[in-house]
Amino acid sequence: MTNHVPELPEVQTIVSDLNKILVGRTIKTFHLLNQKTLGLSKVVFTRRVRGKKILAVKRRAKMIIIDLGEELILIHLKMTGQLIVGAAGRWLAGGGHPIANEPKELPNKFSRAWFGLDHGLSLFFNDVRKFGWIKLIKAKNLSEATANFGLEPLSKEFTLENFSKLLSRKKKSFIKQALLDQKGLVGLGNIYADEVLFAAKIKPLRRVGDLRPAEMRRLFAAIPQVLKSAIRHRGTSFSDYLDASGKQGNYSRLLKVYGRTNQPCRVCSRPIAKMKLGGRGTHWCDFCQK
DNA sequence: GTACTTGTTGAACG
DNA sequence: TCGTTCAACAAGTA
């Protein structure tokens, strides 16, 4: 099967949905089913979050931030994490990596932690491979906790000048690997790095320093264009679930190269190529991309 | 049974 | 000291 790991559009979709449901709710209980998920003792964590009201749900890079005021809960879904809101066992909203035949009752065997909220709601953190994590920090320490994350591609700081500047620090790198480095630009994972390069008509094996100014401008334009389009379609990760209003995420149908090895290019009909680059599957059209 | 999948971390390297 | 590279992590699916 094709993996649909949460990247920026998927995390943004989850955050937007959770914001509508969770703001104003109070955390009543916390349940930990896998110690490794929490970088803190359950007792300490519970003491610090119990009774706190959720003021907002935010995103930084691919990280989800539940804002409790002075305390912030940071959640990273990594490859297979999900955040699901349930009410009386009913699946209301949220998302992440679709799990085949996942039991729809909550918590289930993939649940690693969950929060009991007021109004009978619960927030479940499910994670098949146990890569994801939940942390708790003081709000004043946020910049320290996010020090390794670079430029947000959908912020006003994402300008051609700033983008060129961060790329100029890695002139010898392959452009795809530079796009995946979260210390430079955040939010692009393996799927959208391939998609962005296709949209910009640039091969993943081009060296950063060899890109012409026109190619840099195409790449700069392609990044928010691809990400916004994916967000409009609620990301790629949502093929397996329906949210409260019955909407499905369906960007997977719009993917141009990722997971389409040997299938005809949607532009020129030639087969999509695949190779391993830095240990990651890399897909491109050898004719459309130069 | 084996290969394949990936975001971040931390170790190894130069 | 610093930047860069790469294996490790985990477990379901093909």
mmCIF file of C-alpha atoms (C1' of nucleotides) in Angstrom:
data_model
loop_
_atom_site.group_PDB
_atom_site.id
_atom_site.type_symbol
_atom_site.label_atom_id
_atom_site.label_comp_id
_atom_site.label_asym_id
_atom_site.label_seq_id
_atom_site.Cartn_x
_atom_site.Cartn_y
_atom_site.Cartn_z
ATOM 1 C CA MET A 1 0.000 0.000 0.000
ATOM 2 C CA THR A 2 0.972 3.620 -0.298
ATOM 3 C CA ASN A 3 1.999 5.327 2.877
ATOM 4 C CA HIS A 4 0.308 8.612 3.670
ATOM 5 C CA VAL A 5 2.354 9.962 6.506
ATOM 6 C CA PRO A 6 1.229 13.219 8.072
ATOM 7 C CA GLU A 7 3.087 16.173 6.581
ATOM 8 C CA LEU A 8 2.168 19.841 6.830
ATOM 9 C CA PRO A 9 -1.202 19.691 5.011
ATOM 10 C CA GLU A 10 -2.345 16.678 7.029
ATOM 11 C CA VAL A 11 -1.264 18.219 10.335
ATOM 12 C CA GLN A 12 -2.921 21.524 9.384
ATOM 13 C CA THR A 13 -6.166 19.704 8.563
ATOM 14 C CA ILE A 14 -6.121 17.922 11.911
ATOM 15 C CA VAL A 15 -5.331 21.161 13.752
ATOM 16 C CA SER A 16 -8.146 23.070 12.030
ATOM 17 C CA ASP A 17 -10.656 20.331 12.858
ATOM 18 C CA LEU A 18 -9.526 19.979 16.464
ATOM 19 C CA ASN A 19 -9.667 23.744 16.916
ATOM 20 C CA LYS A 20 -13.380 23.766 16.076
ATOM 21 C CA ILE A 21 -14.171 21.037 18.590
ATOM 22 C CA LEU A 22 -11.686 21.399 21.432
ATOM 23 C CA VAL A 23 -11.405 25.116 22.149
ATOM 24 C CA GLY A 24 -13.064 25.865 25.473
ATOM 25 C CA ARG A 25 -13.070 22.226 26.600
ATOM 26 C CA THR A 26 -11.467 21.338 29.915
ATOM 27 C CA ILE A 27 -9.150 18.361 30.492
ATOM 28 C CA LYS A 28 -10.666 16.144 33.187
ATOM 29 C CA THR A 29 -8.564 12.962 33.016
ATOM 30 C CA PHE A 30 -5.435 11.618 31.342
ATOM 31 C CA HIS A 31 -4.806 7.960 30.555
ATOM 32 C CA LEU A 32 -1.418 6.595 29.471
ATOM 33 C CA LEU A 33 -1.276 3.185 27.774
ATOM 34 C CA ASN A 34 2.346 3.313 26.509
ATOM 35 C CA GLN A 35 4.987 4.988 28.686
ATOM 36 C CA LYS A 36 7.358 5.598 25.769
ATOM 37 C CA THR A 37 4.811 7.956 24.193
ATOM 38 C CA LEU A 38 5.169 10.460 27.036
ATOM 39 C CA GLY A 39 8.514 12.030 27.879
ATOM 40 C CA LEU A 40 7.407 12.581 31.451
ATOM 41 C CA SER A 41 5.879 10.668 34.333
ATOM 42 C CA LYS A 42 2.160 10.187 34.004
ATOM 43 C CA VAL A 43 1.580 11.545 37.512
ATOM 44 C CA VAL A 44 3.447 14.789 36.869
ATOM 45 C CA PHE A 45 1.871 15.241 33.447
ATOM 46 C CA THR A 46 -1.621 14.658 34.830
ATOM 47 C CA ARG A 47 -1.113 17.117 37.664
ATOM 48 C CA ARG A 48 -0.041 19.826 35.231
ATOM 49 C CA VAL A 49 -2.877 19.423 32.688
ATOM 50 C CA ARG A 50 -5.883 18.391 34.784
ATOM 51 C CA GLY A 51 -8.490 21.114 35.081
ATOM 52 C CA LYS A 52 -6.869 23.226 32.369
ATOM 53 C CA LYS A 53 -8.958 24.729 29.578
ATOM 54 C CA ILE A 54 -7.895 24.328 25.936
ATOM 55 C CA LEU A 55 -7.413 27.847 24.563
ATOM 56 C CA ALA A 56 -6.353 26.914 21.028
ATOM 57 C CA VAL A 57 -4.881 24.164 18.886
ATOM 58 C CA LYS A 58 -1.949 25.315 16.766
ATOM 59 C CA ARG A 59 0.713 23.993 14.410
ATOM 60 C CA ARG A 60 4.460 24.579 14.208
ATOM 61 C CA ALA A 61 6.228 22.592 11.478
ATOM 62 C CA LYS A 62 4.571 19.142 11.702
ATOM 63 C CA MET A 63 4.010 19.500 15.438
ATOM 64 C CA ILE A 64 0.599 19.993 17.049
ATOM 65 C CA ILE A 65 0.385 22.406 19.966
ATOM 66 C CA ILE A 66 -2.505 22.260 22.436
ATOM 67 C CA ASP A 67 -2.453 25.651 24.145
ATOM 68 C CA LEU A 68 -3.407 25.548 27.832
ATOM 69 C CA GLY A 69 -2.086 29.017 28.584
ATOM 70 C CA GLU A 70 1.069 28.713 30.650
ATOM 71 C CA GLU A 71 1.400 25.039 29.700
ATOM 72 C CA LEU A 72 1.622 23.704 26.144
ATOM 73 C CA ILE A 73 1.060 20.095 25.126
ATOM 74 C CA LEU A 74 3.243 19.294 22.108
ATOM 75 C CA ILE A 75 2.304 16.298 19.975
ATOM 76 C CA HIS A 76 4.220 14.801 17.057
ATOM 77 C CA LEU A 77 2.420 12.163 15.002
ATOM 78 C CA LYS A 78 5.640 11.035 13.253
ATOM 79 C CA MET A 79 4.746 8.321 10.759
ATOM 80 C CA THR A 80 1.628 6.657 12.077
ATOM 81 C CA GLY A 81 0.109 8.841 14.774
ATOM 82 C CA GLN A 82 -3.525 9.872 14.883
ATOM 83 C CA LEU A 83 -5.477 12.327 17.020
ATOM 84 C CA ILE A 84 -9.109 11.355 17.178
ATOM 85 C CA VAL A 85 -11.958 13.000 19.029
ATOM 86 C CA GLY A 86 -14.616 10.579 20.169
ATOM 87 C CA ALA A 87 -17.870 10.950 22.006
ATOM 88 C CA ALA A 88 -19.356 7.914 23.707
ATOM 89 C CA GLY A 89 -17.305 5.616 21.482
ATOM 90 C CA ARG A 90 -18.247 7.511 18.344
ATOM 91 C CA TRP A 91 -15.519 8.673 15.973
ATOM 92 C CA LEU A 92 -16.062 12.424 15.544
ATOM 93 C CA ALA A 93 -13.016 14.060 14.018
ATOM 94 C CA GLY A 94 -9.274 14.057 13.756
ATOM 95 C CA GLY A 95 -7.012 11.953 11.666
ATOM 96 C CA GLY A 96 -3.551 10.873 10.762
ATOM 97 C CA HIS A 97 -2.249 7.737 9.175
ATOM 98 C CA PRO A 98 -5.062 5.461 8.051
ATOM 99 C CA ILE A 99 -4.825 2.035 9.632
ATOM 100 C CA ALA A 100 -6.378 -0.840 7.736
ATOM 101 C CA ASN A 101 -9.143 -2.537 9.700
ATOM 102 C CA GLU A 102 -8.538 -0.313 12.669
ATOM 103 C CA PRO A 103 -11.065 -1.087 15.373
ATOM 104 C CA LYS A 104 -13.501 1.832 15.462
ATOM 105 C CA GLU A 105 -14.059 1.560 19.208
ATOM 106 C CA LEU A 106 -11.913 3.880 21.318
ATOM 107 C CA PRO A 107 -9.591 3.387 22.983
ATOM 108 C CA ASN A 108 -8.389 0.457 20.886
ATOM 109 C CA LYS A 109 -5.199 -1.604 20.709
ATOM 110 C CA PHE A 110 -3.362 1.231 18.943
ATOM 111 C CA SER A 111 -4.301 3.871 21.523
ATOM 112 C CA ARG A 112 -1.211 5.067 23.408
ATOM 113 C CA ALA A 113 -2.834 7.793 25.489
ATOM 114 C CA TRP A 114 -6.122 9.664 25.775
ATOM 115 C CA PHE A 115 -7.618 12.691 27.439
ATOM 116 C CA GLY A 116 -11.047 12.728 29.027
ATOM 117 C CA LEU A 117 -12.681 16.142 28.460
ATOM 118 C CA ASP A 118 -15.869 17.759 29.676
ATOM 119 C CA HIS A 119 -19.139 17.414 27.713
ATOM 120 C CA GLY A 120 -18.413 13.685 27.353
ATOM 121 C CA LEU A 121 -15.672 14.167 24.754
ATOM 122 C CA SER A 122 -12.345 12.332 24.662
ATOM 123 C CA LEU A 123 -9.187 12.958 22.643
ATOM 124 C CA PHE A 124 -7.336 9.787 21.650
ATOM 125 C CA PHE A 125 -3.710 9.521 20.562
ATOM 126 C CA ASN A 126 -3.341 6.361 18.480
ATOM 127 C CA ASP A 127 0.003 5.304 17.038
ATOM 128 C CA VAL A 128 0.744 1.936 15.451
ATOM 129 C CA ARG A 129 4.542 2.170 15.400
ATOM 130 C CA LYS A 130 5.034 4.122 18.612
ATOM 131 C CA PHE A 131 7.279 6.747 16.982
ATOM 132 C CA GLY A 132 5.049 9.647 17.945
ATOM 133 C CA TRP A 133 5.347 11.529 21.208
ATOM 134 C CA ILE A 134 3.579 13.833 23.627
ATOM 135 C CA LYS A 135 5.537 16.459 25.537
ATOM 136 C CA LEU A 136 4.583 19.154 28.005
ATOM 137 C CA ILE A 137 6.450 22.444 28.151
ATOM 138 C CA LYS A 138 5.992 25.893 29.603
ATOM 139 C CA ALA A 139 4.726 28.389 27.020
ATOM 140 C CA LYS A 140 7.732 30.600 27.643
ATOM 141 C CA ASN A 141 9.998 27.747 26.500
ATOM 142 C CA LEU A 142 8.330 27.295 23.110
ATOM 143 C CA SER A 143 11.054 28.941 21.064
ATOM 144 C CA GLU A 144 13.641 26.743 22.743
ATOM 145 C CA ALA A 145 11.555 23.619 22.029
ATOM 146 C CA THR A 146 11.200 24.563 18.352
ATOM 147 C CA ALA A 147 14.773 25.771 17.828
ATOM 148 C CA ASN A 148 15.501 22.999 15.323
ATOM 149 C CA PHE A 149 12.646 24.011 13.026
ATOM 150 C CA GLY A 150 13.195 26.427 10.173
ATOM 151 C CA LEU A 151 11.084 28.595 7.890
ATOM 152 C CA GLU A 152 7.291 28.092 7.708
ATOM 153 C CA PRO A 153 6.364 27.851 4.000
ATOM 154 C CA LEU A 154 2.884 29.340 4.508
ATOM 155 C CA SER A 155 3.987 32.299 6.614
ATOM 156 C CA LYS A 156 4.767 35.824 5.478
ATOM 157 C CA GLU A 157 8.405 35.123 6.313
ATOM 158 C CA PHE A 158 8.468 32.737 3.353
ATOM 159 C CA THR A 159 9.892 35.092 0.765
ATOM 160 C CA LEU A 160 12.093 34.390 -2.249
ATOM 161 C CA GLU A 161 14.923 36.127 -0.443
ATOM 162 C CA ASN A 162 14.641 34.020 2.731
ATOM 163 C CA PHE A 163 14.140 30.845 0.720
ATOM 164 C CA SER A 164 17.219 31.537 -1.411
ATOM 165 C CA LYS A 165 19.215 32.348 1.707
ATOM 166 C CA LEU A 166 18.463 29.023 3.409
ATOM 167 C CA LEU A 167 19.223 27.096 0.225
ATOM 168 C CA SER A 168 22.504 28.933 -0.247
ATOM 169 C CA ARG A 169 23.720 27.240 2.928
ATOM 170 C CA LYS A 170 23.634 23.852 1.195
ATOM 171 C CA LYS A 171 24.729 24.419 -2.355
ATOM 172 C CA LYS A 172 26.233 20.948 -2.722
ATOM 173 C CA SER A 173 23.167 19.033 -1.506
ATOM 174 C CA PHE A 174 20.667 17.343 -3.766
ATOM 175 C CA ILE A 175 17.662 19.650 -3.964
ATOM 176 C CA LYS A 176 15.262 16.997 -2.663
ATOM 177 C CA GLN A 177 17.333 16.408 0.463
ATOM 178 C CA ALA A 178 17.578 20.145 1.040
ATOM 179 C CA LEU A 179 13.766 20.409 0.864
ATOM 180 C CA LEU A 180 13.379 17.619 3.428
ATOM 181 C CA ASP A 181 15.727 19.212 5.973
ATOM 182 C CA GLN A 182 13.411 20.661 8.643
ATOM 183 C CA LYS A 183 16.143 22.973 9.935
ATOM 184 C CA GLY A 184 15.867 24.931 6.686
ATOM 185 C CA LEU A 185 12.245 24.740 5.583
ATOM 186 C CA VAL A 186 9.585 22.920 7.629
ATOM 187 C CA GLY A 187 6.554 20.943 6.566
ATOM 188 C CA LEU A 188 7.700 19.087 3.470
ATOM 189 C CA GLY A 189 7.986 15.333 3.902
ATOM 190 C CA ASN A 190 8.732 12.662 1.363
ATOM 191 C CA ILE A 191 5.409 12.947 -0.477
ATOM 192 C CA TYR A 192 5.255 16.709 -0.930
ATOM 193 C CA ALA A 193 8.992 17.067 -1.644
ATOM 194 C CA ASP A 194 8.474 14.852 -4.714
ATOM 195 C CA GLU A 195 5.274 16.693 -5.667
ATOM 196 C CA VAL A 196 6.822 20.144 -5.308
ATOM 197 C CA LEU A 197 9.794 19.177 -7.505
ATOM 198 C CA PHE A 198 7.444 17.875 -10.173
ATOM 199 C CA ALA A 199 5.433 21.107 -10.065
ATOM 200 C CA ALA A 200 8.658 23.107 -10.407
ATOM 201 C CA LYS A 201 9.911 20.841 -13.242
ATOM 202 C CA ILE A 202 13.182 20.140 -11.415
ATOM 203 C CA LYS A 203 14.791 16.711 -11.014
ATOM 204 C CA PRO A 204 15.375 15.589 -7.397
ATOM 205 C CA LEU A 205 19.053 14.894 -8.104
ATOM 206 C CA ARG A 206 19.872 18.447 -9.167
ATOM 207 C CA ARG A 207 22.431 20.153 -6.922
ATOM 208 C CA VAL A 208 21.096 23.200 -5.093
ATOM 209 C CA GLY A 209 23.979 25.367 -6.277
ATOM 210 C CA ASP A 210 23.276 24.494 -9.924
ATOM 211 C CA LEU A 211 19.710 25.814 -9.947
ATOM 212 C CA ARG A 212 19.176 28.787 -12.233
ATOM 213 C CA PRO A 213 17.314 31.860 -10.895
ATOM 214 C CA ALA A 214 14.227 30.981 -12.943
ATOM 215 C CA GLU A 215 14.229 27.489 -11.416
ATOM 216 C CA MET A 216 14.572 28.916 -7.918
ATOM 217 C CA ARG A 217 11.549 31.110 -8.569
ATOM 218 C CA ARG A 218 9.534 28.148 -9.865
ATOM 219 C CA LEU A 219 10.450 26.122 -6.797
ATOM 220 C CA PHE A 220 9.597 29.010 -4.495
ATOM 221 C CA ALA A 221 6.175 29.362 -6.120
ATOM 222 C CA ALA A 222 5.481 25.610 -6.213
ATOM 223 C CA ILE A 223 5.899 25.038 -2.470
ATOM 224 C CA PRO A 224 2.922 27.060 -1.139
ATOM 225 C CA GLN A 225 0.918 26.199 -4.256
ATOM 226 C CA VAL A 226 1.209 22.436 -3.671
ATOM 227 C CA LEU A 227 0.727 22.714 0.103
ATOM 228 C CA LYS A 228 -2.352 24.950 -0.191
ATOM 229 C CA SER A 229 -3.910 22.683 -2.774
ATOM 230 C CA ALA A 230 -3.348 19.691 -0.486
ATOM 231 C CA ILE A 231 -4.889 21.545 2.465
ATOM 232 C CA ARG A 232 -7.922 22.438 0.342
ATOM 233 C CA HIS A 233 -8.348 18.717 -0.274
ATOM 234 C CA ARG A 234 -7.805 17.948 3.410
ATOM 235 C CA GLY A 235 -4.462 16.277 2.830
ATOM 236 C CA THR A 236 -3.448 12.873 1.587
ATOM 237 C CA SER A 237 -3.847 10.904 4.818
ATOM 238 C CA PHE A 238 -7.569 10.735 5.080
ATOM 239 C CA SER A 239 -8.636 8.047 2.657
ATOM 240 C CA ASP A 240 -9.753 5.736 5.423
ATOM 241 C CA TYR A 241 -11.990 7.851 7.557
ATOM 242 C CA LEU A 242 -14.986 10.124 7.483
ATOM 243 C CA ASP A 243 -15.157 13.117 9.730
ATOM 244 C CA ALA A 244 -18.244 14.352 11.551
ATOM 245 C CA SER A 245 -19.625 15.956 8.407
ATOM 246 C CA GLY A 246 -18.808 12.971 6.200
ATOM 247 C CA LYS A 247 -15.993 14.635 4.267
ATOM 248 C CA GLN A 248 -13.066 12.629 2.935
ATOM 249 C CA GLY A 249 -9.523 13.785 2.360
ATOM 250 C CA ASN A 250 -8.688 13.074 -1.222
ATOM 251 C CA TYR A 251 -5.447 14.717 -2.277
ATOM 252 C CA SER A 252 -4.088 11.215 -2.919
ATOM 253 C CA ARG A 253 -6.036 11.237 -6.195
ATOM 254 C CA LEU A 254 -4.184 14.399 -7.208
ATOM 255 C CA LEU A 255 -0.643 13.157 -6.581
ATOM 256 C CA LYS A 256 1.405 13.551 -9.738
ATOM 257 C CA VAL A 257 4.458 11.407 -8.958
ATOM 258 C CA TYR A 258 4.527 10.036 -5.384
ATOM 259 C CA GLY A 259 3.614 6.345 -5.330
ATOM 260 C CA ARG A 260 3.032 6.316 -9.110
ATOM 261 C CA THR A 261 6.125 4.320 -10.124
ATOM 262 C CA ASN A 262 5.860 3.148 -13.758
ATOM 263 C CA GLN A 263 2.430 4.726 -14.133
ATOM 264 C CA PRO A 264 2.070 7.269 -16.959
ATOM 265 C CA CYS A 265 3.016 10.839 -16.180
ATOM 266 C CA ARG A 266 -0.147 12.949 -16.019
ATOM 267 C CA VAL A 267 1.467 15.498 -18.344
ATOM 268 C CA CYS A 268 3.542 13.558 -20.894
ATOM 269 C CA SER A 269 2.339 9.945 -20.386
ATOM 270 C CA ARG A 270 5.864 8.583 -19.979
ATOM 271 C CA PRO A 271 6.392 6.216 -16.989
ATOM 272 C CA ILE A 272 7.210 7.778 -13.598
ATOM 273 C CA ALA A 273 10.723 6.855 -12.430
ATOM 274 C CA LYS A 274 11.700 5.801 -8.920
ATOM 275 C CA MET A 275 14.994 5.572 -7.047
ATOM 276 C CA LYS A 276 16.306 5.673 -3.491
ATOM 277 C CA LEU A 277 17.756 8.989 -2.390
ATOM 278 C CA GLY A 278 19.102 9.288 1.135
ATOM 279 C CA GLY A 279 17.224 6.122 1.987
ATOM 280 C CA ARG A 280 13.882 7.556 0.840
ATOM 281 C CA GLY A 281 11.769 6.531 -2.117
ATOM 282 C CA THR A 282 11.995 9.284 -4.741
ATOM 283 C CA HIS A 283 9.620 9.631 -7.685
ATOM 284 C CA TRP A 284 9.911 11.892 -10.706
ATOM 285 C CA CYS A 285 9.200 12.255 -14.432
ATOM 286 C CA ASP A 286 12.494 12.144 -16.259
ATOM 287 C CA PHE A 287 11.014 13.978 -19.242
ATOM 288 C CA CYS A 288 9.004 16.788 -17.589
ATOM 289 C CA GLN A 289 11.609 17.508 -14.912
ATOM 290 C CA LYS A 290 14.958 18.921 -16.000
ATOM 291 C "C1'" DG B 1 9.920 -15.142 5.440
ATOM 292 C "C1'" DT B 2 11.660 -10.910 3.451
ATOM 293 C "C1'" DA B 3 11.600 -6.375 1.782
ATOM 294 C "C1'" DC B 4 9.681 -2.030 2.097
ATOM 295 C "C1'" DT B 5 7.753 2.122 4.111
ATOM 296 C "C1'" DT B 6 9.200 7.203 6.844
ATOM 297 C "C1'" DG B 7 10.226 11.975 10.502
ATOM 298 C "C1'" DT B 8 13.190 12.817 13.783
ATOM 299 C "C1'" DT B 9 16.972 11.838 16.803
ATOM 300 C "C1'" DG B 10 21.397 11.031 18.184
ATOM 301 C "C1'" DA B 11 25.717 8.992 17.110
ATOM 302 C "C1'" DA B 12 29.538 8.916 14.040
ATOM 303 C "C1'" DC B 13 32.317 11.202 11.052
ATOM 304 C "C1'" DG B 14 35.413 14.548 9.017
ATOM 305 C "C1'" DT C 1 33.511 23.136 17.665
ATOM 306 C "C1'" DC C 2 30.654 22.540 13.969
ATOM 307 C "C1'" DG C 3 28.219 20.886 9.976
ATOM 308 C "C1'" DT C 4 26.878 16.875 7.568
ATOM 309 C "C1'" DT C 5 25.598 12.061 6.932
ATOM 310 C "C1'" DC C 6 23.331 8.012 8.220
ATOM 311 C "C1'" DA C 7 21.552 4.159 11.021
ATOM 312 C "C1'" DA C 8 18.038 3.348 14.312
ATOM 313 C "C1'" DC C 9 13.559 3.351 15.806
ATOM 314 C "C1'" DA C 10 8.657 0.109 15.002
ATOM 315 C "C1'" DA C 11 5.477 -2.765 13.028
ATOM 316 C "C1'" DG C 12 2.059 -3.458 9.526
ATOM 317 C "C1'" DT C 13 1.549 -4.538 4.706
ATOM 318 C "C1'" DA C 14 2.867 -6.343 -0.053
#
